PDB file of C-alpha atoms and ligand atoms in Angstrom:
ATOM      1  CA  UNK A 664       5.080 -17.733  -1.067  1.00 30.00           C
ATOM      2  CA  UNK A 665       7.223 -16.765  -3.760  1.00 36.00           C
ATOM      3  CA  UNK A 666       8.496 -20.881  -4.365  1.00 34.00           C
ATOM      4  CA  UNK A 667       4.817 -21.688  -5.248  1.00 37.00           C
ATOM      5  CA  UNK A 668       3.877 -18.819  -7.400  1.00 37.00           C
ATOM      6  CA  UNK A 669       7.064 -19.833  -9.398  1.00 34.00           C
ATOM      7  CA  UNK A 670       6.535 -23.198 -10.139  1.00 33.00           C
ATOM      8  CA  UNK A 671       2.970 -22.037 -11.164  1.00 35.00           C
ATOM      9  CA  UNK A 672       4.511 -20.131 -13.348  1.00 36.00           C
ATOM     10  CA  UNK A 673       6.701 -21.929 -14.524  1.00 32.00           C
ATOM     11  CA  UNK A 674       4.228 -25.010 -15.007  1.00 32.00           C
ATOM     12  CA  UNK A 675       1.843 -22.597 -17.069  1.00 37.00           C
ATOM     13  CA  UNK A 676       4.358 -21.971 -19.674  1.00 36.00           C
ATOM     14  CA  UNK A 677       5.466 -25.546 -20.134  1.00 34.00           C
ATOM     15  CA  UNK A 678       2.140 -26.168 -20.901  1.00 38.00           C
ATOM     16  CA  UNK A 679       2.205 -24.234 -23.581  1.00 41.00           C
ATOM     17  CA  UNK A 680       4.851 -26.117 -25.174  1.00 43.00           C
ATOM     18  CA  UNK A 681       3.712 -29.033 -27.820  1.00 44.00           C
ATOM     19  CA  UNK A 682       5.136 -32.240 -27.421  1.00 45.00           C
ATOM     20  CA  UNK A 683       7.396 -33.369 -30.710  1.00 42.00           C
ATOM     21  CA  UNK A 684       4.382 -35.434 -32.273  1.00 47.00           C
ATOM     22  CA  UNK A 685       2.992 -31.820 -32.952  1.00 48.00           C
ATOM     23  CA  UNK A 686       5.644 -29.384 -33.343  1.00 46.00           C
ATOM     24  CA  UNK A 687       8.050 -29.082 -36.366  1.00 50.00           C
ATOM     25  CA  UNK A 688      10.579 -27.674 -34.055  1.00 56.00           C
ATOM     26  CA  UNK A 689      10.724 -27.045 -30.556  1.00 58.00           C
ATOM     27  CA  UNK A 690      12.905 -23.993 -30.137  1.00 77.00           C
ATOM     28  CA  UNK A 691      13.286 -21.409 -27.289  1.00 90.00           C
ATOM     29  CA  UNK A 692      10.572 -18.797 -26.124  1.00 90.00           C
ATOM     30  CA  UNK A 693      12.343 -16.263 -27.581  1.00 93.00           C
ATOM     31  CA  UNK A 694      12.671 -17.583 -30.565  1.00 93.00           C
ATOM     32  CA  UNK A 695       9.157 -16.839 -31.848  1.00 93.00           C
ATOM     33  CA  UNK A 696       8.872 -13.155 -30.337  1.00 96.00           C
ATOM     34  CA  UNK A 697       8.088 -10.883 -32.838  1.00 97.00           C
ATOM     35  CA  UNK A 698       9.002  -7.128 -31.561  1.00 98.00           C
ATOM     36  CA  UNK A 699       8.938  -5.808 -34.580  1.00 98.00           C
ATOM     37  CA  UNK A 700       7.053  -3.676 -36.064  1.00 98.00           C
ATOM     38  CA  UNK A 701       5.836  -2.212 -32.724  1.00 98.00           C
ATOM     39  CA  UNK A 702       1.762  -0.976 -33.453  1.00 98.00           C
ATOM     40  CA  UNK A 703       1.593   2.731 -33.185  1.00 98.00           C
ATOM     41  CA  UNK A 704      -0.786   4.163 -30.016  1.00 98.00           C
ATOM     42  CA  UNK A 705      -4.066   4.621 -31.228  1.00 98.00           C
ATOM     43  CA  UNK A 706      -6.122   6.282 -27.853  1.00 98.00           C
ATOM     44  CA  UNK A 707      -9.691   4.748 -28.093  1.00 98.00           C
ATOM     45  CA  UNK A 708     -13.227   6.292 -28.194  1.00 98.00           C
ATOM     46  CA  UNK A 709     -15.371   6.424 -25.378  1.00 97.00           C
ATOM     47  CA  UNK A 710     -16.462   2.724 -25.983  1.00 97.00           C
ATOM     48  CA  UNK A 711     -16.458   0.864 -22.667  1.00 96.00           C
ATOM     49  CA  UNK A 712     -19.581  -1.127 -22.777  1.00 96.00           C
ATOM     50  CA  UNK A 713     -22.876  -2.614 -24.769  1.00 96.00           C
ATOM     51  CA  UNK A 714     -25.419  -4.475 -23.241  1.00 97.00           C
ATOM     52  CA  UNK A 715     -26.466  -7.769 -24.989  1.00 98.00           C
ATOM     53  CA  UNK A 716     -28.665  -7.902 -27.681  1.00 98.00           C
ATOM     54  CA  UNK A 717     -31.493 -10.208 -27.842  1.00 98.00           C
ATOM     55  CA  UNK A 718     -29.739 -13.354 -29.160  1.00 98.00           C
ATOM     56  CA  UNK A 719     -27.220 -13.203 -27.081  1.00 98.00           C
ATOM     57  CA  UNK A 720     -25.983 -16.056 -24.669  1.00 98.00           C
ATOM     58  CA  UNK A 721     -24.706 -14.471 -21.482  1.00 98.00           C
ATOM     59  CA  UNK A 722     -21.570 -15.757 -19.972  1.00 98.00           C
ATOM     60  CA  UNK A 723     -21.828 -13.703 -17.222  1.00 98.00           C
ATOM     61  CA  UNK A 724     -23.715 -10.483 -15.979  1.00 98.00           C
ATOM     62  CA  UNK A 725     -22.084  -9.661 -12.548  1.00 98.00           C
ATOM     63  CA  UNK A 726     -24.517 -12.038 -10.824  1.00 96.00           C
ATOM     64  CA  UNK A 727     -22.425 -15.294 -10.274  1.00 97.00           C
ATOM     65  CA  UNK A 728     -20.420 -17.909 -12.719  1.00 98.00           C
ATOM     66  CA  UNK A 729     -23.176 -20.053 -13.354  1.00 98.00           C
ATOM     67  CA  UNK A 730     -22.054 -20.457 -16.786  1.00 98.00           C
ATOM     68  CA  UNK A 731     -18.292 -21.906 -16.051  1.00 98.00           C
ATOM     69  CA  UNK A 732     -16.709 -24.044 -14.644  1.00 95.00           C
ATOM     70  CA  UNK A 733     -12.835 -25.340 -14.055  1.00 90.00           C
ATOM     71  CA  UNK A 734     -11.934 -27.669 -16.700  1.00 84.00           C
ATOM     72  CA  UNK A 735     -10.512 -30.729 -16.901  1.00 72.00           C
ATOM     73  CA  UNK A 736      -7.528 -30.123 -16.580  1.00 65.00           C
ATOM     74  CA  UNK A 737      -4.992 -29.379 -14.021  1.00 56.00           C
ATOM     75  CA  UNK A 738      -4.413 -25.798 -13.146  1.00 45.00           C
ATOM     76  CA  UNK A 739      -2.998 -24.476 -16.137  1.00 51.00           C
ATOM     77  CA  UNK A 740      -1.745 -27.616 -17.763  1.00 47.00           C
ATOM     78  CA  UNK A 741      -4.111 -26.837 -20.798  1.00 53.00           C
ATOM     79  CA  UNK A 742      -2.624 -26.939 -24.489  1.00 64.00           C
ATOM     80  CA  UNK A 743      -0.718 -30.549 -24.235  1.00 59.00           C
ATOM     81  CA  UNK A 744      -3.229 -32.388 -22.334  1.00 60.00           C
ATOM     82  CA  UNK A 745      -6.275 -31.354 -24.434  1.00 64.00           C
ATOM     83  CA  UNK A 746      -4.158 -32.401 -27.786  1.00 65.00           C
ATOM     84  CA  UNK A 747      -3.709 -35.429 -26.303  1.00 64.00           C
ATOM     85  CA  UNK A 748      -7.528 -36.014 -25.492  1.00 63.00           C
ATOM     86  CA  UNK A 749      -8.125 -34.889 -28.630  1.00 61.00           C
ATOM     87  CA  UNK A 750      -5.758 -36.720 -31.004  1.00 58.00           C
ATOM     88  CA  UNK A 751      -5.454 -39.969 -28.344  1.00 60.00           C
ATOM     89  CA  UNK A 752      -8.628 -40.173 -27.311  1.00 61.00           C
ATOM     90  CA  UNK A 753      -8.015 -40.196 -23.820  1.00 62.00           C
ATOM     91  CA  UNK A 754     -10.436 -39.150 -21.558  1.00 64.00           C
ATOM     92  CA  UNK A 755      -9.525 -36.949 -18.985  1.00 64.00           C
ATOM     93  CA  UNK A 756      -9.525 -38.434 -15.337  1.00 61.00           C
ATOM     94  CA  UNK A 757     -10.687 -35.292 -13.566  1.00 66.00           C
ATOM     95  CA  UNK A 758     -14.258 -34.333 -12.797  1.00 72.00           C
ATOM     96  CA  UNK A 759     -15.751 -30.798 -13.691  1.00 80.00           C
ATOM     97  CA  UNK A 760     -15.304 -28.246 -10.620  1.00 88.00           C
ATOM     98  CA  UNK A 761     -17.551 -25.497  -9.691  1.00 93.00           C
ATOM     99  CA  UNK A 762     -15.864 -22.085 -11.335  1.00 95.00           C
ATOM    100  CA  UNK A 763     -13.897 -20.661  -8.152  1.00 93.00           C
ATOM    101  CA  UNK A 764     -12.958 -17.481  -8.988  1.00 97.00           C
ATOM    102  CA  UNK A 765     -14.485 -14.385  -6.950  1.00 98.00           C
ATOM    103  CA  UNK A 766     -17.213 -12.194  -7.842  1.00 98.00           C
ATOM    104  CA  UNK A 767     -16.971  -8.664  -6.356  1.00 98.00           C
ATOM    105  CA  UNK A 768     -19.102  -5.735  -7.083  1.00 97.00           C
ATOM    106  CA  UNK A 769     -21.020  -7.855  -9.962  1.00 97.00           C
ATOM    107  CA  UNK A 770     -17.141  -8.122 -11.905  1.00 98.00           C
ATOM    108  CA  UNK A 771     -15.234 -11.653 -12.005  1.00 98.00           C
ATOM    109  CA  UNK A 772     -11.925 -11.416 -10.323  1.00 98.00           C
ATOM    110  CA  UNK A 773      -9.417 -14.075 -11.357  1.00 97.00           C
ATOM    111  CA  UNK A 774      -8.135 -16.158  -8.240  1.00 94.00           C
ATOM    112  CA  UNK A 775      -4.562 -15.940  -8.526  1.00 91.00           C
ATOM    113  CA  UNK A 776      -2.888 -19.219  -9.120  1.00 87.00           C
ATOM    114  CA  UNK A 777      -6.366 -21.550  -9.176  1.00 88.00           C
ATOM    115  CA  UNK A 778      -6.223 -22.058 -12.871  1.00 88.00           C
ATOM    116  CA  UNK A 779      -8.495 -21.279 -15.468  1.00 91.00           C
ATOM    117  CA  UNK A 780     -11.732 -21.407 -15.669  1.00 94.00           C
ATOM    118  CA  UNK A 781     -14.184 -22.461 -18.979  1.00 94.00           C
ATOM    119  CA  UNK A 782     -17.717 -22.046 -20.087  1.00 97.00           C
ATOM    120  CA  UNK A 783     -20.008 -25.153 -19.400  1.00 96.00           C
ATOM    121  CA  UNK A 784     -21.373 -24.444 -23.337  1.00 97.00           C
ATOM    122  CA  UNK A 785     -19.165 -25.255 -26.046  1.00 95.00           C
ATOM    123  CA  UNK A 786     -19.184 -22.940 -29.050  1.00 98.00           C
ATOM    124  CA  UNK A 787     -17.737 -22.503 -32.627  1.00 98.00           C
ATOM    125  CA  UNK A 788     -17.989 -19.951 -35.003  1.00 98.00           C
ATOM    126  CA  UNK A 789     -18.728 -16.749 -32.691  1.00 98.00           C
ATOM    127  CA  UNK A 790     -19.434 -12.942 -31.911  1.00 98.00           C
ATOM    128  CA  UNK A 791     -17.884 -12.317 -28.128  1.00 98.00           C
ATOM    129  CA  UNK A 792     -18.291  -9.408 -26.395  1.00 98.00           C
ATOM    130  CA  UNK A 793     -15.905  -9.518 -23.715  1.00 98.00           C
ATOM    131  CA  UNK A 794     -15.299  -6.210 -20.966  1.00 98.00           C
ATOM    132  CA  UNK A 795     -11.829  -6.797 -19.224  1.00 98.00           C
ATOM    133  CA  UNK A 796      -9.604  -4.791 -16.615  1.00 98.00           C
ATOM    134  CA  UNK A 797      -5.511  -5.158 -15.723  1.00 98.00           C
ATOM    135  CA  UNK A 798      -5.155  -3.492 -12.056  1.00 97.00           C
ATOM    136  CA  UNK A 799      -2.295  -0.836 -11.957  1.00 97.00           C
ATOM    137  CA  UNK A 800       0.799  -3.049 -10.238  1.00 95.00           C
ATOM    138  CA  UNK A 801       3.823  -1.306  -9.079  1.00 94.00           C
ATOM    139  CA  UNK A 802       6.677  -2.526 -10.284  1.00 95.00           C
ATOM    140  CA  UNK A 803       5.477  -4.880 -12.752  1.00 97.00           C
ATOM    141  CA  UNK A 804       6.355  -4.925 -16.570  1.00 97.00           C
ATOM    142  CA  UNK A 805       6.274  -7.071 -19.830  1.00 97.00           C
ATOM    143  CA  UNK A 806       4.449 -10.121 -19.330  1.00 96.00           C
ATOM    144  CA  UNK A 807       4.090  -9.913 -15.768  1.00 96.00           C
ATOM    145  CA  UNK A 808       1.963  -6.825 -15.831  1.00 98.00           C
ATOM    146  CA  UNK A 809      -1.692  -8.171 -15.475  1.00 97.00           C
ATOM    147  CA  UNK A 810      -1.518 -10.923 -18.245  1.00 96.00           C
ATOM    148  CA  UNK A 811      -4.327 -13.242 -18.754  1.00 96.00           C
ATOM    149  CA  UNK A 812      -5.784 -14.527 -21.810  1.00 96.00           C
ATOM    150  CA  UNK A 813      -9.025 -15.116 -23.851  1.00 97.00           C
ATOM    151  CA  UNK A 814      -8.724 -18.874 -25.169  1.00 95.00           C
ATOM    152  CA  UNK A 815     -10.811 -19.459 -28.146  1.00 96.00           C
ATOM    153  CA  UNK A 816     -12.029 -23.135 -28.713  1.00 94.00           C
ATOM    154  CA  UNK A 817      -9.531 -23.782 -25.838  1.00 89.00           C
ATOM    155  CA  UNK A 818      -6.808 -23.486 -28.163  1.00 90.00           C
ATOM    156  CA  UNK A 819      -6.498 -19.927 -29.651  1.00 94.00           C
ATOM    157  CA  UNK A 820      -5.858 -17.012 -27.167  1.00 95.00           C
ATOM    158  CA  UNK A 821      -6.259 -13.538 -27.831  1.00 98.00           C
ATOM    159  CA  UNK A 822      -3.705 -11.794 -25.270  1.00 98.00           C
ATOM    160  CA  UNK A 823      -5.115  -9.936 -21.922  1.00 98.00           C
ATOM    161  CA  UNK A 824      -2.315  -7.717 -20.552  1.00 98.00           C
ATOM    162  CA  UNK A 825      -1.309  -4.452 -20.017  1.00 98.00           C
ATOM    163  CA  UNK A 826       0.130  -2.786 -22.861  1.00 98.00           C
ATOM    164  CA  UNK A 827      -0.628   0.812 -21.844  1.00 98.00           C
ATOM    165  CA  UNK A 828       3.178   2.104 -21.427  1.00 97.00           C
ATOM    166  CA  UNK A 829       4.501  -1.453 -21.160  1.00 98.00           C
ATOM    167  CA  UNK A 830       6.753  -2.984 -23.731  1.00 98.00           C
ATOM    168  CA  UNK A 831       6.768  -6.466 -24.591  1.00 98.00           C
ATOM    169  CA  UNK A 832       7.202  -8.396 -28.019  1.00 98.00           C
ATOM    170  CA  UNK A 833       4.400  -6.903 -30.366  1.00 98.00           C
ATOM    171  CA  UNK A 834       2.885 -10.627 -30.719  1.00 98.00           C
ATOM    172  CA  UNK A 835       2.303 -11.095 -27.226  1.00 98.00           C
ATOM    173  CA  UNK A 836       1.141  -7.406 -26.291  1.00 98.00           C
ATOM    174  CA  UNK A 837      -2.590  -6.969 -25.670  1.00 98.00           C
ATOM    175  CA  UNK A 838      -4.686  -7.837 -28.526  1.00 98.00           C
ATOM    176  CA  UNK A 839      -2.400  -9.803 -30.282  1.00 98.00           C
ATOM    177  CA  UNK A 840      -3.456 -13.720 -31.363  1.00 98.00           C
ATOM    178  CA  UNK A 841      -0.403 -14.599 -29.247  1.00 96.00           C
ATOM    179  CA  UNK A 842       3.131 -15.295 -31.102  1.00 96.00           C
ATOM    180  CA  UNK A 843       0.773 -15.555 -34.359  1.00 97.00           C
ATOM    181  CA  UNK A 844      -0.448 -11.848 -35.260  1.00 98.00           C
ATOM    182  CA  UNK A 845       0.236  -8.777 -34.037  1.00 98.00           C
ATOM    183  CA  UNK A 846      -2.505  -6.400 -33.480  1.00 98.00           C
ATOM    184  CA  UNK A 847      -2.916  -3.608 -36.380  1.00 98.00           C
ATOM    185  CA  UNK A 848      -2.365  -0.662 -33.151  1.00 98.00           C
ATOM    186  CA  UNK A 849      -1.933  -0.632 -29.355  1.00 98.00           C
ATOM    187  CA  UNK A 850      -5.337   0.801 -28.216  1.00 98.00           C
ATOM    188  CA  UNK A 851      -4.449   0.321 -24.827  1.00 98.00           C
ATOM    189  CA  UNK A 852      -6.418   2.232 -21.906  1.00 98.00           C
ATOM    190  CA  UNK A 853      -4.081   2.603 -19.001  1.00 98.00           C
ATOM    191  CA  UNK A 854      -4.657   0.361 -16.147  1.00 98.00           C
ATOM    192  CA  UNK A 855      -7.432   0.152 -13.694  1.00 98.00           C
ATOM    193  CA  UNK A 856      -9.494   1.487 -16.703  1.00 98.00           C
ATOM    194  CA  UNK A 857     -12.662  -1.354 -17.945  1.00 98.00           C
ATOM    195  CA  UNK A 858     -11.796  -1.982 -21.840  1.00 98.00           C
ATOM    196  CA  UNK A 859     -13.457  -3.959 -24.593  1.00 98.00           C
ATOM    197  CA  UNK A 860     -13.070  -6.804 -27.207  1.00 98.00           C
ATOM    198  CA  UNK A 861     -15.475  -7.666 -30.016  1.00 98.00           C
ATOM    199  CA  UNK A 862     -14.170 -10.427 -31.320  1.00 98.00           C
ATOM    200  CA  UNK A 863     -15.674 -12.318 -34.432  1.00 98.00           C
ATOM    201  CA  UNK A 864     -14.173 -16.368 -34.591  1.00 98.00           C
ATOM    202  CA  UNK A 865     -14.636 -18.074 -37.381  1.00 98.00           C
ATOM    203  CA  UNK A 866     -13.596 -21.920 -36.134  1.00 98.00           C
ATOM    204  CA  UNK A 867     -11.290 -24.558 -38.145  1.00 98.00           C
ATOM    205  CA  UNK A 868     -12.903 -26.882 -40.202  1.00 98.00           C
ATOM    206  CA  UNK A 869     -10.998 -30.187 -40.262  1.00 95.00           C
ATOM    207  CA  UNK A 870     -12.135 -33.166 -42.999  1.00 95.00           C
ATOM    208  CA  UNK A 871     -13.388 -36.627 -42.046  1.00 93.00           C
ATOM    209  CA  UNK A 872      -9.779 -37.674 -42.084  1.00 92.00           C
ATOM    210  CA  UNK A 873      -8.507 -34.700 -39.401  1.00 88.00           C
ATOM    211  CA  UNK A 874      -6.721 -32.576 -42.132  1.00 94.00           C
ATOM    212  CA  UNK A 875      -7.284 -29.236 -41.831  1.00 96.00           C
ATOM    213  CA  UNK A 876      -9.925 -27.888 -44.935  1.00 98.00           C
ATOM    214  CA  UNK A 877     -10.243 -24.139 -43.262  1.00 98.00           C
ATOM    215  CA  UNK A 878      -7.872 -22.631 -40.949  1.00 98.00           C
ATOM    216  CA  UNK A 879      -9.828 -20.099 -38.067  1.00 98.00           C
ATOM    217  CA  UNK A 880     -10.192 -16.923 -38.613  1.00 98.00           C
ATOM    218  CA  UNK A 881     -10.477 -13.753 -36.286  1.00 98.00           C
ATOM    219  CA  UNK A 882     -11.822 -10.286 -36.914  1.00 99.00           C
ATOM    220  CA  UNK A 883     -11.429  -8.260 -33.302  1.00 99.00           C
ATOM    221  CA  UNK A 884     -12.006  -5.040 -32.247  1.00 98.00           C
ATOM    222  CA  UNK A 885      -9.809  -3.597 -28.878  1.00 98.00           C
ATOM    223  CA  UNK A 886     -11.890  -0.486 -27.787  1.00 98.00           C
ATOM    224  CA  UNK A 887     -14.437  -0.034 -30.166  1.00 98.00           C
ATOM    225  CA  UNK A 888     -10.374  -0.103 -32.790  1.00 98.00           C
ATOM    226  CA  UNK A 889     -10.068  -2.825 -35.576  1.00 98.00           C
ATOM    227  CA  UNK A 890      -6.716  -4.655 -34.502  1.00 99.00           C
ATOM    228  CA  UNK A 891      -7.439  -8.114 -36.455  1.00 98.00           C
ATOM    229  CA  UNK A 892      -9.416  -8.048 -40.237  1.00 98.00           C
ATOM    230  CA  UNK A 893     -10.371 -11.774 -40.828  1.00 98.00           C
ATOM    231  CA  UNK A 894      -6.856 -13.049 -39.920  1.00 98.00           C
ATOM    232  CA  UNK A 895      -5.738 -16.675 -40.275  1.00 98.00           C
ATOM    233  CA  UNK A 896      -4.699 -18.858 -37.488  1.00 98.00           C
ATOM    234  CA  UNK A 897      -1.532 -20.867 -37.374  1.00 96.00           C
ATOM    235  CA  UNK A 898      -2.781 -23.793 -35.306  1.00 94.00           C
ATOM    236  CA  UNK A 899      -2.954 -23.541 -31.560  1.00 91.00           C
ATOM    237  CA  UNK A 900      -1.566 -21.238 -29.512  1.00 91.00           C
ATOM    238  CA  UNK A 901       2.132 -22.023 -28.286  1.00 87.00           C
ATOM    239  CA  UNK A 902       4.754 -20.630 -25.957  1.00 87.00           C
ATOM    240  CA  UNK A 903       7.451 -22.328 -27.538  1.00 84.00           C
ATOM    241  CA  UNK A 904       7.830 -23.653 -30.972  1.00 85.00           C
ATOM    242  CA  UNK A 905       5.462 -23.652 -34.543  1.00 87.00           C
ATOM    243  CA  UNK A 906       1.665 -23.994 -33.904  1.00 89.00           C
ATOM    244  CA  UNK A 907       0.164 -26.880 -35.788  1.00 88.00           C
ATOM    245  CA  UNK A 908      -3.212 -27.642 -35.770  1.00 92.00           C
ATOM    246  CA  UNK A 909      -4.828 -30.682 -34.963  1.00 87.00           C
ATOM    247  CA  UNK A 910      -8.467 -31.983 -35.145  1.00 88.00           C
ATOM    248  CA  UNK A 911     -10.804 -31.397 -32.662  1.00 87.00           C
ATOM    249  CA  UNK A 912     -14.561 -31.322 -32.326  1.00 88.00           C
ATOM    250  CA  UNK A 913     -16.781 -28.330 -34.089  1.00 93.00           C
ATOM    251  CA  UNK A 914     -17.087 -26.744 -31.028  1.00 94.00           C
ATOM    252  CA  UNK A 915     -15.006 -26.088 -27.482  1.00 91.00           C
ATOM    253  CA  UNK A 916     -15.674 -24.073 -24.580  1.00 93.00           C
ATOM    254  CA  UNK A 917     -14.401 -20.924 -24.003  1.00 96.00           C
ATOM    255  CA  UNK A 918     -11.513 -20.322 -21.482  1.00 94.00           C
ATOM    256  CA  UNK A 919     -10.342 -17.528 -19.438  1.00 96.00           C
ATOM    257  CA  UNK A 920      -6.427 -17.678 -18.693  1.00 94.00           C
ATOM    258  CA  UNK A 921      -5.029 -17.681 -14.769  1.00 92.00           C
ATOM    259  CA  UNK A 922      -1.761 -16.217 -15.245  1.00 92.00           C
ATOM    260  CA  UNK A 923      -0.778 -15.418 -11.689  1.00 93.00           C
ATOM    261  CA  UNK A 924      -2.444 -11.592 -11.582  1.00 96.00           C
ATOM    262  CA  UNK A 925      -5.923 -10.517 -10.667  1.00 97.00           C
ATOM    263  CA  UNK A 926      -7.446  -9.572 -14.095  1.00 98.00           C
ATOM    264  CA  UNK A 927     -10.557  -8.732 -13.876  1.00 98.00           C
ATOM    265  CA  UNK A 928     -13.957  -9.208 -16.425  1.00 98.00           C
ATOM    266  CA  UNK A 929     -17.468  -8.218 -16.676  1.00 98.00           C
ATOM    267  CA  UNK A 930     -20.193  -8.110 -18.993  1.00 98.00           C
ATOM    268  CA  UNK A 931     -19.191 -11.504 -20.932  1.00 98.00           C
ATOM    269  CA  UNK A 932     -21.741 -11.980 -23.936  1.00 98.00           C
ATOM    270  CA  UNK A 933     -22.020 -14.275 -27.028  1.00 98.00           C
ATOM    271  CA  UNK A 934     -23.722 -14.908 -30.314  1.00 98.00           C
ATOM    272  CA  UNK A 935     -23.295 -17.962 -32.275  1.00 98.00           C
ATOM    273  CA  UNK A 936     -22.746 -17.351 -35.971  1.00 98.00           C
TER     274      UNK A 936
HETATM  275 MG1   MG B1170      -1.670 -14.305 -21.696  1.00 84.35          MG
END
């Protein structure tokens, strides 16, 4: 079904365009791709999993998707709609539906082209442990090779992608804070191998007028290797244009992106900070 897939992917990109009111300048997607420097490759050690500590909130242990649901927006039409709700106070006209991705052998598998899923619980500052696997896919390349993403607070994406012998723009490869920060190194394992992100996220803070008091910050490890060291985020993830903060609640769901590829997740837990 090539045409629906194309339409979906187009829509999934369009949703990341911030409307003029929230963007300093609308440009082409290529304008915000940064190809240099290319992060040096680092072969990670054997760290592939970590059982949850006693104070963690378990988001996925292989037994089902009870902690997850479909977001209150259509498919992948996320950022613009969420900003509309947040800024204009418009209530979404969608009911939450149960998460419909597959669980196979204790692994969460993206049901391609059905849209994202998000946690029922909202989070602000957190320590997140999440394991993911990009399947081998003959002939795929660049951003099209097993793309997904972890959206902290629904707005801030850490890229999930196969970046093992698969060059793309550095600020869009695995471990990038999409189009904002290049990972310090490329610690990717090959397709089919399980990988780990450990992320420490500090939520942005807004004053009562909605002005930014302090930006979001991220420290992250990929397979146990530091890839971001307390970096400041510029605003919500956008595909085209310049990120700009919009005031939002202190806690929002964690969202996993469906970019049309059967990426897998397992062993997801959070410690609230
Ligand atoms: Mg992505």
